[in-house]
Amino acid sequence: MTTETPAQEPTRKASAFLYRLIEASQVLLPGIYAWFITVVPLVAFRAQSPWPLVTASLALVSLFVGASLLNRPTIAHAVGIWGFLLACLATWLLTPLYWLERLDPWRAAAGSLGWILFALGWGTPWRLGHHPEDNPRASLSPKLEPRTRARRSSLVAVAIGSLGALSTMMLAWRATAPERALFLHGAAFACAIAMLNASAAVALSLSKNRIPFSPRQRISYAFPWVMAISALVVVAIAWWLGS
């Protein structure tokens, strides 16, 4: 058993401090960037109520507290993620809506990037010099082989879904009215997620061995979709006749 000399003690403490600083910076830097881009400009409008400044400051404090408690994941996630998000949401809700008129696409894109980095930063943080497979208790298994090879049709389905999702997101930027732009961006985001999920489901179904279904099963699967399409057609015809 080796003992540390007094000369090695400051080095060990400095290494531990540097390691904690690097680990905390993975959540601090993206959070500060997202907060600075999407929250600080709202407080800069100097509204009559002081509550936006209070909630914005509370968001920043929650972020730092959560980053300092990374050794306690439950408390860190509750304060650093949910506390930060709720405080930012309160700031947005307490700010007058006239700031939407000054929202430019570049700031919106930068804010979206900041929140993506914030979400990735609170994922599993990488650790300097740490490899999970080096743990003697790690149960290593042989390489998993795919059950079936991906077909070209599956890749085409994923590519079409990705292009469709990207197209819907790009079309939302054509909105000029601020009060409609937020709704269109939300609808485009939901449509993009639905298209990606649908393309992934189609790609997986194309890679599997097809099993023939009975006519009764085909009718039961198609019945809800036929009814939904019929309802949309009836609504469209009624709207056309009414106009």
Short mmCIF file of C-alpha atoms in Angstrom, two decimals:
data_model
loop_
_atom_site.label_atom_id
_atom_site.label_comp_id
_atom_site.label_asym_id
_atom_site.label_seq_id
_atom_site.Cartn_x
_atom_site.Cartn_y
_atom_site.Cartn_z
CA MET A 1 0.00 0.00 0.00
CA THR A 2 1.47 3.31 -1.11
CA THR A 3 1.12 6.51 0.86
CA GLU A 4 1.14 9.98 -0.62
CA THR A 5 3.94 12.32 0.27
CA PRO A 6 3.20 15.90 1.37
CA ALA A 7 4.54 17.11 -1.99
CA GLN A 8 1.96 15.03 -3.88
CA GLU A 9 -1.02 16.30 -1.86
CA PRO A 10 -1.33 19.73 -3.61
CA THR A 11 -1.03 18.03 -7.00
CA ARG A 12 -3.80 15.59 -6.16
CA LYS A 13 -6.08 18.39 -4.95
CA ALA A 14 -5.36 20.45 -8.06
CA SER A 15 -6.16 17.48 -10.30
CA ALA A 16 -9.42 16.83 -8.46
CA PHE A 17 -10.38 20.51 -8.71
CA LEU A 18 -9.57 20.56 -12.43
CA TYR A 19 -11.60 17.41 -12.99
CA ARG A 20 -14.63 18.88 -11.21
CA LEU A 21 -14.26 22.13 -13.14
CA ILE A 22 -14.20 20.30 -16.48
CA GLU A 23 -17.21 18.19 -15.49
CA ALA A 24 -19.18 21.25 -14.36
CA SER A 25 -18.29 23.23 -17.48
CA GLN A 26 -20.14 20.68 -19.61
CA VAL A 27 -23.43 21.90 -18.14
CA LEU A 28 -22.48 25.46 -17.21
CA LEU A 29 -21.26 26.73 -20.57
CA PRO A 30 -24.27 25.55 -22.65
CA GLY A 31 -26.68 26.70 -19.95
CA ILE A 32 -25.12 30.16 -19.69
CA TYR A 33 -25.13 30.45 -23.48
CA ALA A 34 -28.83 29.50 -23.73
CA TRP A 35 -29.69 31.83 -20.83
CA PHE A 36 -27.75 34.73 -22.34
CA ILE A 37 -29.36 34.35 -25.78
CA THR A 38 -32.98 33.64 -24.85
CA VAL A 39 -33.50 35.16 -21.38
CA VAL A 40 -31.24 38.19 -21.01
CA PRO A 41 -32.71 40.09 -24.02
CA LEU A 42 -36.17 39.86 -22.45
CA VAL A 43 -34.99 41.38 -19.18
CA ALA A 44 -33.26 44.15 -21.16
CA PHE A 45 -36.66 45.53 -22.21
CA ARG A 46 -36.98 46.99 -18.71
CA ALA A 47 -40.59 46.09 -18.07
CA GLN A 48 -42.48 47.84 -15.30
CA SER A 49 -42.63 44.66 -13.22
CA PRO A 50 -39.39 43.54 -11.52
CA TRP A 51 -40.42 39.87 -11.60
CA PRO A 52 -38.74 39.02 -14.95
CA LEU A 53 -35.39 40.11 -13.50
CA VAL A 54 -36.04 38.02 -10.38
CA THR A 55 -36.92 34.87 -12.32
CA ALA A 56 -33.99 35.34 -14.72
CA SER A 57 -31.59 35.65 -11.78
CA LEU A 58 -33.18 32.61 -10.16
CA ALA A 59 -32.60 30.63 -13.36
CA LEU A 60 -28.89 31.47 -13.36
CA VAL A 61 -28.57 30.61 -9.66
CA SER A 62 -30.34 27.27 -10.24
CA LEU A 63 -27.92 26.45 -13.04
CA PHE A 64 -24.85 27.10 -10.87
CA VAL A 65 -26.31 25.20 -7.92
CA GLY A 66 -27.13 22.22 -10.12
CA ALA A 67 -23.64 22.22 -11.63
CA SER A 68 -22.08 22.27 -8.16
CA LEU A 69 -24.11 19.22 -7.08
CA LEU A 70 -23.18 16.85 -9.91
CA ASN A 71 -22.02 14.27 -7.37
CA ARG A 72 -25.69 14.05 -6.31
CA PRO A 73 -27.48 13.43 -9.61
CA THR A 74 -31.04 13.51 -8.26
CA ILE A 75 -30.71 16.93 -6.63
CA ALA A 76 -28.54 18.26 -9.48
CA HIS A 77 -31.12 17.30 -12.11
CA ALA A 78 -34.01 18.69 -10.06
CA VAL A 79 -32.31 22.07 -9.55
CA GLY A 80 -30.07 22.38 -12.60
CA ILE A 81 -32.58 21.15 -15.18
CA TRP A 82 -36.11 21.60 -13.89
CA GLY A 83 -35.42 24.63 -11.74
CA PHE A 84 -33.56 26.32 -14.57
CA LEU A 85 -36.29 25.51 -17.11
CA LEU A 86 -39.14 26.65 -14.88
CA ALA A 87 -37.39 29.92 -14.05
CA CYS A 88 -36.71 30.60 -17.74
CA LEU A 89 -40.32 29.75 -18.60
CA ALA A 90 -41.56 32.13 -15.90
CA THR A 91 -39.36 34.88 -17.37
CA TRP A 92 -40.82 34.34 -20.83
CA LEU A 93 -44.38 34.38 -19.50
CA LEU A 94 -43.85 37.52 -17.39
CA THR A 95 -42.35 39.50 -20.27
CA PRO A 96 -44.68 41.58 -22.49
CA LEU A 97 -45.34 40.14 -25.93
CA TYR A 98 -44.04 43.14 -27.86
CA TRP A 99 -40.52 41.66 -27.77
CA LEU A 100 -41.71 39.20 -30.46
CA GLU A 101 -41.66 42.04 -32.98
CA ARG A 102 -37.87 42.32 -32.56
CA LEU A 103 -37.18 38.58 -32.71
CA ASP A 104 -34.93 37.93 -35.70
CA PRO A 105 -34.28 34.49 -37.25
CA TRP A 106 -30.57 34.52 -36.36
CA ARG A 107 -31.26 35.01 -32.65
CA ALA A 108 -33.95 32.33 -32.76
CA ALA A 109 -31.55 29.88 -34.43
CA ALA A 110 -28.82 30.70 -31.91
CA GLY A 111 -31.26 30.17 -29.04
CA SER A 112 -32.35 26.81 -30.43
CA LEU A 113 -28.71 25.75 -30.71
CA GLY A 114 -28.11 26.84 -27.12
CA TRP A 115 -30.94 24.71 -25.76
CA ILE A 116 -29.78 21.72 -27.80
CA LEU A 117 -26.30 22.06 -26.28
CA PHE A 118 -27.90 22.45 -22.84
CA ALA A 119 -29.77 19.17 -23.29
CA LEU A 120 -26.65 17.38 -24.51
CA GLY A 121 -24.57 18.81 -21.68
CA TRP A 122 -26.89 17.34 -19.06
CA GLY A 123 -26.64 13.93 -20.68
CA THR A 124 -24.02 11.42 -19.63
CA PRO A 125 -20.94 13.65 -19.19
CA TRP A 126 -17.67 12.44 -20.60
CA ARG A 127 -14.94 11.90 -18.08
CA LEU A 128 -11.30 12.58 -18.71
CA GLY A 129 -9.33 9.32 -18.75
CA HIS A 130 -12.36 7.23 -17.74
CA HIS A 131 -13.36 4.15 -19.73
CA PRO A 132 -16.34 2.09 -18.50
CA GLU A 133 -14.92 -1.12 -19.95
CA ASP A 134 -11.85 -0.80 -17.71
CA ASN A 135 -14.00 -1.46 -14.65
CA PRO A 136 -13.33 -5.03 -13.43
CA ARG A 137 -17.02 -5.38 -12.56
CA ALA A 138 -18.12 -4.50 -16.08
CA SER A 139 -19.83 -7.41 -17.80
CA LEU A 140 -18.48 -7.39 -21.34
CA SER A 141 -20.49 -9.23 -23.97
CA PRO A 142 -19.56 -10.15 -27.52
CA LYS A 143 -20.36 -7.78 -30.34
CA LEU A 144 -24.04 -7.73 -31.23
CA GLU A 145 -24.65 -8.70 -34.81
CA PRO A 146 -27.65 -7.31 -36.70
CA ARG A 147 -30.51 -9.73 -37.23
CA THR A 148 -31.06 -8.53 -40.76
CA ARG A 149 -29.13 -6.28 -43.07
CA ALA A 150 -30.53 -2.88 -43.88
CA ARG A 151 -32.00 -2.68 -47.34
CA ARG A 152 -31.65 0.20 -49.71
CA SER A 153 -35.37 0.84 -49.51
CA SER A 154 -35.00 1.42 -45.75
CA LEU A 155 -32.29 4.01 -46.35
CA VAL A 156 -34.46 5.69 -48.97
CA ALA A 157 -37.38 5.84 -46.51
CA VAL A 158 -35.21 7.44 -43.83
CA ALA A 159 -33.78 9.92 -46.34
CA ILE A 160 -37.26 10.91 -47.55
CA GLY A 161 -38.48 11.35 -43.98
CA SER A 162 -35.46 13.47 -43.08
CA LEU A 163 -35.90 15.69 -46.13
CA GLY A 164 -39.60 16.06 -45.40
CA ALA A 165 -38.92 17.00 -41.77
CA LEU A 166 -36.31 19.55 -42.85
CA SER A 167 -38.69 20.98 -45.44
CA THR A 168 -41.44 21.52 -42.88
CA MET A 169 -39.02 23.31 -40.56
CA MET A 170 -37.83 25.54 -43.39
CA LEU A 171 -41.37 26.39 -44.51
CA ALA A 172 -42.19 27.69 -41.03
CA TRP A 173 -39.64 30.48 -41.51
CA ARG A 174 -41.80 31.98 -44.27
CA ALA A 175 -44.27 33.30 -41.69
CA THR A 176 -44.10 37.08 -41.37
CA ALA A 177 -46.63 37.79 -38.60
CA PRO A 178 -45.00 37.27 -35.17
CA GLU A 179 -48.20 35.98 -33.54
CA ARG A 180 -48.48 33.28 -36.21
CA ALA A 181 -44.80 32.46 -36.43
CA LEU A 182 -44.64 30.78 -33.02
CA PHE A 183 -47.67 28.62 -33.80
CA LEU A 184 -46.27 27.64 -37.20
CA HIS A 185 -42.88 26.75 -35.73
CA GLY A 186 -44.55 24.57 -33.11
CA ALA A 187 -46.72 22.86 -35.72
CA ALA A 188 -43.72 22.38 -38.02
CA PHE A 189 -41.70 20.87 -35.18
CA ALA A 190 -44.52 18.42 -34.38
CA CYS A 191 -44.87 17.49 -38.06
CA ALA A 192 -41.11 16.97 -38.36
CA ILE A 193 -41.08 14.61 -35.38
CA ALA A 194 -44.06 12.71 -36.78
CA MET A 195 -42.37 12.35 -40.18
CA LEU A 196 -39.15 11.10 -38.62
CA ASN A 197 -41.04 8.56 -36.52
CA ALA A 198 -43.05 7.41 -39.51
CA SER A 199 -39.97 7.06 -41.72
CA ALA A 200 -38.17 5.09 -39.01
CA ALA A 201 -41.17 2.77 -38.63
CA VAL A 202 -41.33 2.26 -42.39
CA ALA A 203 -37.59 1.57 -42.57
CA LEU A 204 -37.82 -1.03 -39.81
CA SER A 205 -40.81 -2.70 -41.42
CA LEU A 206 -39.02 -2.91 -44.76
CA SER A 207 -36.04 -4.63 -43.15
CA LYS A 208 -38.15 -7.29 -41.46
CA ASN A 209 -39.41 -10.43 -43.06
CA ARG A 210 -42.93 -9.78 -44.22
CA ILE A 211 -45.72 -11.95 -42.83
CA PRO A 212 -48.92 -12.09 -44.87
CA PHE A 213 -51.97 -10.86 -42.97
CA SER A 214 -55.48 -12.15 -43.33
CA PRO A 215 -58.09 -9.92 -45.03
CA ARG A 216 -59.82 -9.34 -41.68
CA GLN A 217 -56.59 -8.06 -40.11
CA ARG A 218 -55.94 -5.77 -43.06
CA ILE A 219 -59.43 -4.30 -42.80
CA SER A 220 -59.08 -3.76 -39.04
CA TYR A 221 -55.73 -1.99 -39.52
CA ALA A 222 -56.96 0.19 -42.38
CA PHE A 223 -60.37 1.08 -40.90
CA PRO A 224 -59.20 3.92 -38.56
CA TRP A 225 -57.15 5.54 -41.33
CA VAL A 226 -60.01 5.27 -43.83
CA MET A 227 -62.40 6.88 -41.34
CA ALA A 228 -59.94 9.69 -40.57
CA ILE A 229 -59.36 10.44 -44.26
CA SER A 230 -63.11 10.32 -44.91
CA ALA A 231 -63.73 12.79 -42.08
CA LEU A 232 -61.12 15.17 -43.50
CA VAL A 233 -62.68 14.92 -46.96
CA VAL A 234 -66.14 15.66 -45.54
CA VAL A 235 -64.82 18.67 -43.62
CA ALA A 236 -63.02 19.96 -46.73
CA ILE A 237 -66.16 19.58 -48.87
CA ALA A 238 -68.31 21.31 -46.23
CA TRP A 239 -65.84 24.19 -45.99
CA TRP A 240 -65.70 24.50 -49.79
CA LEU A 241 -69.49 24.55 -50.10
CA GLY A 242 -69.82 27.06 -47.26
CA SER A 243 -67.35 29.46 -48.83
#
